[in-house]
mmCIF file of C-alpha atoms in Angstrom:
data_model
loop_
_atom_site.group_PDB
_atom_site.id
_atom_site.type_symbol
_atom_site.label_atom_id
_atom_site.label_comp_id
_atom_site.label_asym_id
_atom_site.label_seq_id
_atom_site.Cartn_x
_atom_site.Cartn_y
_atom_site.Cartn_z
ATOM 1 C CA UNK A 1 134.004 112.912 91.179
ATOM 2 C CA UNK A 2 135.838 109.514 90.087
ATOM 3 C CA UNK A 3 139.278 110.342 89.767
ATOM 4 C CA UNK A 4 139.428 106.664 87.549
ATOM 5 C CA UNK A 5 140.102 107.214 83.577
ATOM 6 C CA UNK A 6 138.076 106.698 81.478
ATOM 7 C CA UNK A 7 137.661 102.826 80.332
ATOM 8 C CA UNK A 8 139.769 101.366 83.083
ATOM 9 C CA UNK A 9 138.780 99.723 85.740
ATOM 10 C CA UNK A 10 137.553 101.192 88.973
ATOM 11 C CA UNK A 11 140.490 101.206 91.884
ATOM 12 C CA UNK A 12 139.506 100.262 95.096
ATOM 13 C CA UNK A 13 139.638 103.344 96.902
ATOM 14 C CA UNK A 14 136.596 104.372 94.121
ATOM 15 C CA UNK A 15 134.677 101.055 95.368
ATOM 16 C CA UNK A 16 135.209 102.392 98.686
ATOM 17 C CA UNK A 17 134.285 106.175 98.010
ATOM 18 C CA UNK A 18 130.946 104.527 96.529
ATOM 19 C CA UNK A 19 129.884 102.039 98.699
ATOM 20 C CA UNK A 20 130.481 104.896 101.965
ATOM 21 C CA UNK A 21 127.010 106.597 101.466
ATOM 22 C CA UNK A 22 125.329 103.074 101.139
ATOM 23 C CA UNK A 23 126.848 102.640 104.368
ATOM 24 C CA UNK A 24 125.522 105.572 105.658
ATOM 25 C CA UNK A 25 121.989 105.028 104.888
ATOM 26 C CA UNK A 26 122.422 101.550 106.131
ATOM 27 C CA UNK A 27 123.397 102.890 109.483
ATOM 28 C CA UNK A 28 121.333 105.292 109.961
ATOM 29 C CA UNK A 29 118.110 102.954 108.948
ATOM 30 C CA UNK A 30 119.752 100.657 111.740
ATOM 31 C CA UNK A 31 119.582 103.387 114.161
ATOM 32 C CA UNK A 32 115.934 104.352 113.511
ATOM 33 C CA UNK A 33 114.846 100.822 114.211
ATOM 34 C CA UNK A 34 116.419 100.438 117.077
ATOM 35 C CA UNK A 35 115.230 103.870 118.673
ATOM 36 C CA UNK A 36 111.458 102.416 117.462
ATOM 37 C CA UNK A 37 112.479 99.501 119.443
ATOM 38 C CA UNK A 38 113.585 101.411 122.325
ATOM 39 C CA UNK A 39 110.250 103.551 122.104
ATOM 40 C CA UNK A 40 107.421 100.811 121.390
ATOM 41 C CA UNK A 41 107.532 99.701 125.302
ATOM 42 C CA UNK A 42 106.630 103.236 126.006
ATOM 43 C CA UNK A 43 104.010 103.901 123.370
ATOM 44 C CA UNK A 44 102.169 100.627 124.353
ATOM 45 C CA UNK A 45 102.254 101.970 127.642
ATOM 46 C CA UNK A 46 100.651 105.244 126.796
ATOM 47 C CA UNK A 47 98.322 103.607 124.629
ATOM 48 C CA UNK A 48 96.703 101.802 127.284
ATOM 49 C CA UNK A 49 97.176 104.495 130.032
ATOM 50 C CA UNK A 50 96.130 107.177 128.088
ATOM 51 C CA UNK A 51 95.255 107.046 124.397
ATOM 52 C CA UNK A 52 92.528 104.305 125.288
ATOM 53 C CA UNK A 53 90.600 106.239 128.124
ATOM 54 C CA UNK A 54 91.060 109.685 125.655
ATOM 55 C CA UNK A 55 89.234 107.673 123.160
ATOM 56 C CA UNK A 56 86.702 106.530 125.224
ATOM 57 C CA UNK A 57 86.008 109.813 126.877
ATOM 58 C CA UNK A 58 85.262 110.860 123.820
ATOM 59 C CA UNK A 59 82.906 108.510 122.639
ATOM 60 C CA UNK A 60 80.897 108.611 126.025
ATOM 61 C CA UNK A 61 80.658 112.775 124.887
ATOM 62 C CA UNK A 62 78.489 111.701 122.224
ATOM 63 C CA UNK A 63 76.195 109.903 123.959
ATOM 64 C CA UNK A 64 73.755 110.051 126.366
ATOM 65 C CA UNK A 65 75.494 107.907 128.744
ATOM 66 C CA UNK A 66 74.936 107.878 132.696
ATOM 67 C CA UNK A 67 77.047 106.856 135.433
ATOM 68 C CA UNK A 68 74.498 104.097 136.013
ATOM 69 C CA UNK A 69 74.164 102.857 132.926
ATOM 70 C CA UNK A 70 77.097 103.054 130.696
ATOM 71 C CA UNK A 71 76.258 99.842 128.456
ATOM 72 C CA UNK A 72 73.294 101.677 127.321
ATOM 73 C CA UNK A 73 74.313 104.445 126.114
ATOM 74 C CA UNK A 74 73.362 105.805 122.851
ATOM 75 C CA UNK A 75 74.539 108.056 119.967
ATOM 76 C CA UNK A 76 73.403 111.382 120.298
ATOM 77 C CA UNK A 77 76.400 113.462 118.276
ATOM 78 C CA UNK A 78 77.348 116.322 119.352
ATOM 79 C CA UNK A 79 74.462 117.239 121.846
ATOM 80 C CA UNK A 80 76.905 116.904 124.931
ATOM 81 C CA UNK A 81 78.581 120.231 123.224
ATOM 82 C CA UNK A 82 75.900 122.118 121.475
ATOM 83 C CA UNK A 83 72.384 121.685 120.869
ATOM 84 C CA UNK A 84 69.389 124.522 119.838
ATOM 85 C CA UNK A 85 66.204 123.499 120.749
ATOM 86 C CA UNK A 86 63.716 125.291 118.633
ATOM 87 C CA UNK A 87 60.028 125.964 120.415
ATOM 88 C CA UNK A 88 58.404 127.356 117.129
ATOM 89 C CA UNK A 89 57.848 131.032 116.478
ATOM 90 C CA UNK A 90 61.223 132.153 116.447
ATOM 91 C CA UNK A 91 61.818 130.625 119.899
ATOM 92 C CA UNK A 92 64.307 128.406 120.963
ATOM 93 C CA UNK A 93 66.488 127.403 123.526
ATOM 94 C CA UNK A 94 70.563 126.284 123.666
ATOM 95 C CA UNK A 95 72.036 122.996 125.957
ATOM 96 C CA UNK A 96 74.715 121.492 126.209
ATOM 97 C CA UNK A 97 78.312 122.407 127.500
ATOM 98 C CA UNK A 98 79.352 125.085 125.004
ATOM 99 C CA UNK A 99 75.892 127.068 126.218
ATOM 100 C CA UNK A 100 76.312 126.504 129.930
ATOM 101 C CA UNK A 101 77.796 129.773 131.966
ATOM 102 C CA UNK A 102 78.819 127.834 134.687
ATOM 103 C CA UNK A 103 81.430 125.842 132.416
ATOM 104 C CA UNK A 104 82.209 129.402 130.833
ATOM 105 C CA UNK A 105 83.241 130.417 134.642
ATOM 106 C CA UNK A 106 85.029 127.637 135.251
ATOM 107 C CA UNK A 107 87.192 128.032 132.219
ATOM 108 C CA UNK A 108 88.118 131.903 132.814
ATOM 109 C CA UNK A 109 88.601 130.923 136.650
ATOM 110 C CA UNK A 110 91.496 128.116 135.407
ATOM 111 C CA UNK A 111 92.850 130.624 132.925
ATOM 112 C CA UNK A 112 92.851 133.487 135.356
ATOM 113 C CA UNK A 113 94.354 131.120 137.955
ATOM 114 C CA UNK A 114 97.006 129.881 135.532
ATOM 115 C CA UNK A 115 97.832 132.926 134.302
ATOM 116 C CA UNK A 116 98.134 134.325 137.920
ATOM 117 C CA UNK A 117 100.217 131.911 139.697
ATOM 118 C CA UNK A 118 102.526 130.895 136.909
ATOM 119 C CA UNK A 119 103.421 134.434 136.251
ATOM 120 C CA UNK A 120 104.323 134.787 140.406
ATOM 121 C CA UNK A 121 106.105 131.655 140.712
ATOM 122 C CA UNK A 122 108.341 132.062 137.522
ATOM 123 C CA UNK A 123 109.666 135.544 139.059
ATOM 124 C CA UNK A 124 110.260 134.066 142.509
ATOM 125 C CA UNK A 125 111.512 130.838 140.963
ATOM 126 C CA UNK A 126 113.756 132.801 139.178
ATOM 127 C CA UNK A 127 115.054 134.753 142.436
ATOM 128 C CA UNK A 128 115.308 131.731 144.194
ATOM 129 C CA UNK A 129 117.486 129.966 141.782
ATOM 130 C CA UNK A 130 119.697 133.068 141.388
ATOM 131 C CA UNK A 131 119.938 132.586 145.040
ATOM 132 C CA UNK A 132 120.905 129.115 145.428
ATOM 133 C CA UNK A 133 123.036 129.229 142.656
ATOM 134 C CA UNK A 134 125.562 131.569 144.664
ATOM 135 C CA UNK A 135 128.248 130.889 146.506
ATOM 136 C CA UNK A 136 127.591 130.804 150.206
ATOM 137 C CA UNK A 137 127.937 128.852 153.210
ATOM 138 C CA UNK A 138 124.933 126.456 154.244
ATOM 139 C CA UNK A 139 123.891 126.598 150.332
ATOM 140 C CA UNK A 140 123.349 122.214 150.390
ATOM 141 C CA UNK A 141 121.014 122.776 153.390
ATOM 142 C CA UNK A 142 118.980 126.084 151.727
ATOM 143 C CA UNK A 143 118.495 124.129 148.945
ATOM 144 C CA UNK A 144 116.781 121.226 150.538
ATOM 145 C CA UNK A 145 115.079 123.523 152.777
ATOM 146 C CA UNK A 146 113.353 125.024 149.594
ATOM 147 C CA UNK A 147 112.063 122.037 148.313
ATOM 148 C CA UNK A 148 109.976 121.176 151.597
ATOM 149 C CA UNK A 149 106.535 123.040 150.314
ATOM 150 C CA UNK A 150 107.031 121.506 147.008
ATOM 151 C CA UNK A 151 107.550 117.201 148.893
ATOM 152 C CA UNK A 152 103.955 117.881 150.774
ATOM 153 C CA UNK A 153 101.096 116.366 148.953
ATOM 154 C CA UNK A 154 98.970 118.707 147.782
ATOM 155 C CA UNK A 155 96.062 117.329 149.853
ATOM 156 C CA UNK A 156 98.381 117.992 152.717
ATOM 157 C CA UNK A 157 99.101 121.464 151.550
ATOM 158 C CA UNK A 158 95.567 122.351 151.019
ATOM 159 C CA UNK A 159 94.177 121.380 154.467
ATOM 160 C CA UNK A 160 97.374 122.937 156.246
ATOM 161 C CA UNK A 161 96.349 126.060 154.797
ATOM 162 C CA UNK A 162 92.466 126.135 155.235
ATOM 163 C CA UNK A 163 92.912 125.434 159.096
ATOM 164 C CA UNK A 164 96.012 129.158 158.820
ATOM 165 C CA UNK A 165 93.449 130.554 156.965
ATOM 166 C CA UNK A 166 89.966 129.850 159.045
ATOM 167 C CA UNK A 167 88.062 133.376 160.179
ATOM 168 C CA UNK A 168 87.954 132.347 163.823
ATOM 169 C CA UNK A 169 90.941 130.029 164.827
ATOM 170 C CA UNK A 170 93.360 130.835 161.677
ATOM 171 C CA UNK A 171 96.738 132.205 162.411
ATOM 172 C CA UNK A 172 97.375 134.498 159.417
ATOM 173 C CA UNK A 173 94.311 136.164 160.947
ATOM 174 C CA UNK A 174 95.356 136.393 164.378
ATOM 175 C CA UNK A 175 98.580 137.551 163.548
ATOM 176 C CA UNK A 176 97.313 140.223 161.055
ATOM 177 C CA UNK A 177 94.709 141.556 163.399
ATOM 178 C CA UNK A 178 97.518 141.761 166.120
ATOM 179 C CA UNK A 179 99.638 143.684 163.463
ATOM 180 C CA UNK A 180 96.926 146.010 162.636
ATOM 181 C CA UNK A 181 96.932 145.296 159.131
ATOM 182 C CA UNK A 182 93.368 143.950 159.207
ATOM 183 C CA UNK A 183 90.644 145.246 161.485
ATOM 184 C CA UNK A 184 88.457 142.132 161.667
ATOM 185 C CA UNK A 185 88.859 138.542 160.968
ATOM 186 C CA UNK A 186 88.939 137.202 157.283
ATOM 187 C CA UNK A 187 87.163 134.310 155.349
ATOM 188 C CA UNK A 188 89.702 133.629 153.139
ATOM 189 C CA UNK A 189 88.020 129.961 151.696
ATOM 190 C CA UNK A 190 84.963 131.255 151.649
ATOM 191 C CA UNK A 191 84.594 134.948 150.647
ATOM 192 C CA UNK A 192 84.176 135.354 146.896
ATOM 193 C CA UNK A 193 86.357 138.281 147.129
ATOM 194 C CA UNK A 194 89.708 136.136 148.622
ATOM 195 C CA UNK A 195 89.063 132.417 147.226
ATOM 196 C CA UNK A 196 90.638 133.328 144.319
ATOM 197 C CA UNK A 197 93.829 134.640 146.483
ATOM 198 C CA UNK A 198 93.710 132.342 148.902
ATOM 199 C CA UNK A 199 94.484 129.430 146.316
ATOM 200 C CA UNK A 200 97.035 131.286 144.638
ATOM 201 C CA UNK A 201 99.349 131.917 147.964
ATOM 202 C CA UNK A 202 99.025 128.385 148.768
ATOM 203 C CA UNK A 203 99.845 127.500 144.922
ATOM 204 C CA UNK A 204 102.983 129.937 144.537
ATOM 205 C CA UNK A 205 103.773 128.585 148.071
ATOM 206 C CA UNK A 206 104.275 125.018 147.336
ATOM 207 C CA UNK A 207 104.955 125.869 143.227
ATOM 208 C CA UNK A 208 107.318 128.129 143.266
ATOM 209 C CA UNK A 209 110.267 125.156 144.703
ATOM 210 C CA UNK A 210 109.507 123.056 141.423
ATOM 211 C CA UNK A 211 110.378 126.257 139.178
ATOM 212 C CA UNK A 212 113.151 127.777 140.665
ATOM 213 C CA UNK A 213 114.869 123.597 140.246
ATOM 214 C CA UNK A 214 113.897 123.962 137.121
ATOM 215 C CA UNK A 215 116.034 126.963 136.276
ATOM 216 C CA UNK A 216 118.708 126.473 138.669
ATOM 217 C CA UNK A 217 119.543 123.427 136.380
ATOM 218 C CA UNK A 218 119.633 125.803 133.596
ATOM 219 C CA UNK A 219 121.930 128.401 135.801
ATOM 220 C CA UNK A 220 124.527 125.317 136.302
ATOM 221 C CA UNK A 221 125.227 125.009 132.761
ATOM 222 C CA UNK A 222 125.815 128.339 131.747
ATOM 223 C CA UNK A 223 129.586 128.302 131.758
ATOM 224 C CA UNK A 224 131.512 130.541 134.336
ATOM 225 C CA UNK A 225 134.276 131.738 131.970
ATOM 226 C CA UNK A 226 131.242 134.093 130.831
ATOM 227 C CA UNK A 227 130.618 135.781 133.900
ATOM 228 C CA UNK A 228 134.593 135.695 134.794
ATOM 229 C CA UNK A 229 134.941 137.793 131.024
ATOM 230 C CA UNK A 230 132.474 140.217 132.142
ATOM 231 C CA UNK A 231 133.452 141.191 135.156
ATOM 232 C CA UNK A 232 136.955 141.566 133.456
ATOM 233 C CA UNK A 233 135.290 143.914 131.173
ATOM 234 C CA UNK A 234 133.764 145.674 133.811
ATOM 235 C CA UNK A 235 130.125 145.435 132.471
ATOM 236 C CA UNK A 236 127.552 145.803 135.282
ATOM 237 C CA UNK A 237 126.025 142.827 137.032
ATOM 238 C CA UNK A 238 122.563 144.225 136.033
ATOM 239 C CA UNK A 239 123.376 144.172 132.545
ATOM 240 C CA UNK A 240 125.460 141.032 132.523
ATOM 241 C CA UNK A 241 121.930 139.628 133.828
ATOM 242 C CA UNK A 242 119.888 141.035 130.964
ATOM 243 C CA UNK A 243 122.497 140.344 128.719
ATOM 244 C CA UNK A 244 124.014 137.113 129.430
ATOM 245 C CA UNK A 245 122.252 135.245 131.973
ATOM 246 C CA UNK A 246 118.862 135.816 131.387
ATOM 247 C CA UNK A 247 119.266 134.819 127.200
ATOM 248 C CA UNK A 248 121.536 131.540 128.293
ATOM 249 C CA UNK A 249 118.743 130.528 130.291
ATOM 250 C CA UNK A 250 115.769 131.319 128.744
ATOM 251 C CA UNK A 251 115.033 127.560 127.067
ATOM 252 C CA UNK A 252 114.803 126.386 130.633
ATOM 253 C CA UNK A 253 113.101 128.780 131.516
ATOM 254 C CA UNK A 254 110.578 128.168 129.013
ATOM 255 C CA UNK A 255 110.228 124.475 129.423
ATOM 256 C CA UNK A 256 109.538 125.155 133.275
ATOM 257 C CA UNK A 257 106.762 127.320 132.317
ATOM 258 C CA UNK A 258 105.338 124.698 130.064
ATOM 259 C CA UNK A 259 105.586 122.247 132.657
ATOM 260 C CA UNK A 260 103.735 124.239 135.039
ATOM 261 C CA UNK A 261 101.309 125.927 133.180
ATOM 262 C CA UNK A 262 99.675 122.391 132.141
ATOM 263 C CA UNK A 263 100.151 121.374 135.586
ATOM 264 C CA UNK A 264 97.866 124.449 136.474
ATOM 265 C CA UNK A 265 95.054 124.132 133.629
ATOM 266 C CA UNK A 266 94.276 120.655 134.984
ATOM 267 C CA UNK A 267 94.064 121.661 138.689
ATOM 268 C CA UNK A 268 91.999 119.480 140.708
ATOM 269 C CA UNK A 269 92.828 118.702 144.306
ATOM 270 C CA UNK A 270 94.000 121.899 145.560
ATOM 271 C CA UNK A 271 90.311 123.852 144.361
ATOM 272 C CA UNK A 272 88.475 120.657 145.483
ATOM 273 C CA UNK A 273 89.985 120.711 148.929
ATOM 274 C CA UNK A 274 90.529 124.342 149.863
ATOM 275 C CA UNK A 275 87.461 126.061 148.461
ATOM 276 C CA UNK A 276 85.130 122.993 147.870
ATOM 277 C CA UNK A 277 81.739 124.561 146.271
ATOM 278 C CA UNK A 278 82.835 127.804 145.163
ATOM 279 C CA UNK A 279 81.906 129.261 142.241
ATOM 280 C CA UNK A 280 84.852 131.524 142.066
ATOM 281 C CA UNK A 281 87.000 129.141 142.372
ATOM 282 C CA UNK A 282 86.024 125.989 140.343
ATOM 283 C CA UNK A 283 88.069 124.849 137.418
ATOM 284 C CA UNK A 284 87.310 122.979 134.287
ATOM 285 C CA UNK A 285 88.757 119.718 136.032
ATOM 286 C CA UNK A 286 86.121 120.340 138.971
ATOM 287 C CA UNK A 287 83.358 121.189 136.397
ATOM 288 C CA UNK A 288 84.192 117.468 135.002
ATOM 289 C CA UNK A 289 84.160 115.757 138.295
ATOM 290 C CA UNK A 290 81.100 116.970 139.140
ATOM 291 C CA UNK A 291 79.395 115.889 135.906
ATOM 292 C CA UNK A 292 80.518 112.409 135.906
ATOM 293 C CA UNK A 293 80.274 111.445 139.224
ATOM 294 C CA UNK A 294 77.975 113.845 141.430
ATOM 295 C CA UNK A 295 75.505 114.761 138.856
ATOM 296 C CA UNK A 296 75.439 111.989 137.288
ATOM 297 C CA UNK A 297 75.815 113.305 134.196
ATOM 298 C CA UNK A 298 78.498 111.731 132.695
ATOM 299 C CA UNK A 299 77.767 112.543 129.378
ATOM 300 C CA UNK A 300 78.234 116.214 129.701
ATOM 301 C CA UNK A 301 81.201 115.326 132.136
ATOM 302 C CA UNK A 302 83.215 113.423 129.188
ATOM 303 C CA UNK A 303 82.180 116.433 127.127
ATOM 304 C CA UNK A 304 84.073 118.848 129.559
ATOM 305 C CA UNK A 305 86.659 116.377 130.180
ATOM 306 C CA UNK A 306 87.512 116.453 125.940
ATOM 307 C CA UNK A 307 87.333 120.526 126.053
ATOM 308 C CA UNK A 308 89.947 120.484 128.837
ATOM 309 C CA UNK A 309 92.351 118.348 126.772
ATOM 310 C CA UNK A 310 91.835 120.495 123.497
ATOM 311 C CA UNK A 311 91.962 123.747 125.234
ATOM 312 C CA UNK A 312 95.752 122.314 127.307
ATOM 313 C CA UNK A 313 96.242 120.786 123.858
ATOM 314 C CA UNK A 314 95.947 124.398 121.990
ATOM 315 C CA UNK A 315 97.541 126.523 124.960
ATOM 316 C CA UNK A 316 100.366 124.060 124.288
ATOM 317 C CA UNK A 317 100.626 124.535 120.878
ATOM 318 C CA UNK A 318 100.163 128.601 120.206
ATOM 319 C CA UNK A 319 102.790 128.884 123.354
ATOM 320 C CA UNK A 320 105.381 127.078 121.950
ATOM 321 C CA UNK A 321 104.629 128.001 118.581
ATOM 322 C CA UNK A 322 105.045 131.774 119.973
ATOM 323 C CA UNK A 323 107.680 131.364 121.681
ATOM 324 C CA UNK A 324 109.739 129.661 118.903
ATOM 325 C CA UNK A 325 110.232 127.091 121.526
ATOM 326 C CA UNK A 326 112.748 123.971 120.174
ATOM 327 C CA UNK A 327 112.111 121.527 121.592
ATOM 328 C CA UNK A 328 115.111 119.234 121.134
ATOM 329 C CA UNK A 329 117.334 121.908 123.393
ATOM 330 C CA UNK A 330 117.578 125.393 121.810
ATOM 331 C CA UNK A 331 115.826 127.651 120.451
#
């Protein structure tokens, strides 16, 4: 409110007291530009790395298009997904993506997989970073010992462990047959029973590094006068995990399970390498890369290369959308 009388003429502080949300808004308008200045670099970027090729994967999905003959490629709608082929007398047939079992496999083997191994490596991450968060002597040299399994290339990774895991000359075999916890030899790759297993130990194996980083950086900035207050108080270390920690570091926690759980759902070269072939083991990503490029049918390829971005896409969403997930740094 004006403190000015009526009929006279404004003072300056008035002027002033008026012109100061003008100022405001001009400021703040300011600021937005510039962060859309800051950010258009970036979005052109994306645009051409990976708006442009999502686009076009997309419009090769509703075509008939073939590696060897892209240019003449025609409309066909939504055939690549779905189509009923009726034979007459109540007979008919289904093709396309959304009616093939094998793509049906491949999507309960990556959400079985991704379900599996991000579950493992977020408790061990979790241990580990409780670890190497203590106090202890040697703790700079544990900590870049950990990361080791998580600097190999995956490739690497992948062919270290098929040559451990081979039936005749693999170590882990030897060892557990000399240990008498297996009586014969295993096929780890290649048995339908293990394939599964086998790529989740050599997942959580080189995985697990990248989460427990993750949450150690949220362990270094929970403040120690918390923990210094409970153990005042007396309060269990169990409960002042439960209680304090595990609450204070939950956001990173949740953002490291993002990270790796769309890391998993597109898995690729670990599947492709280890178990090459498998049905047990193939993923939506292999399903794709066998479509476009060693069928030939890259139609149906782009097709399961679209489904694998909306299913991430809607994993994505429902997860943070359940877990109340805020993404600007809190919950």
């Amino acid at each position: 409110m004006s403190s000015t009388t009526p009929g006279a003429p404004p003072t300056e502080a008035a002027f002033r007291a008026e012109a100061a949300p003008a100022r405001r808004s001009a400021l703040s308008s300011q600021r937005r530009r510039a962060a859309w200045l800051f950010l258009l670099p970036m979005l052109l970027v994306l645009a051409l790395v990976a708006a442009w090729p999502l686009l076009q994967t997309i419009r090769f999905s509703l075509t008939d298009a073939r590696l060897s003959d892209l240019e003449g490629a025609s409309f066909i709608g939504f055939g690549n997904y779905y189509e009923w082929v009726d034979y007459g007398g109540g007979e008919g047939e289904a093709f396309g993506l959304l009616a093939d079992p094998v793509w049906w496999q491949a999507v309960w083997n990556t959400v079985r997989y991704t379900v599996i191994s991000v579950s493992i490596e977020t408790v061990l991450g979790l241990i580990f970073a409780l670890v190497l968060n203590a106090e202890f002597k040697g703790r700079a040299f544990v900590r870049a010992a950990v990361l080791i399994p998580w600097a190999i290339p995956t490739i690497v990774s992948a062919k270290m462990w098929a040559w451990m895991m081979n039936d005749q000359f693999g170590i882990l075999n030897d060892i557990s047959v000399k240990l008498g916890l297996i009586s014969a030899p295993i096929a780890w790759t290649a048995s339908p029973d293990t394939a599964m297993i086998a790529v989740i130990i050599v997942d959580v194996w080189k995985t697990t590094p990248f989460m427990a980083l993750l949450i150690l950086a949220g362990l270094q900035m929970v403040p120690g006068d918390v923990y210094e207050a409970a153990k005042i108080d007396g309060v269990n270390p169990i409960k002042v995990f439960f209680r304090v920690t595990l609450p204070l570091i939950r956001p990173a926690i949740l953002v490291a399970v993002i990270f790796r759980a769309l890391d998993a759902l597109r898995v690729f070269d670990l599947i492709y390498v280890l178990t090459p072939n498998n049905p047990q083991t193939k993923t939506m990503s292999v399903y794709a890369q066998e479509n476009l490029f060693q069928f030939d049918n890259f139609a149906q390829g782009s097709a399961a290369s679209t489904m694998l971005f909306l299913v991430i896409a809607m994993i994505t969403l429902l997860y943070i959308k359940t877990a109340r997930l805020n993404l600007e740094g809190g919950k």
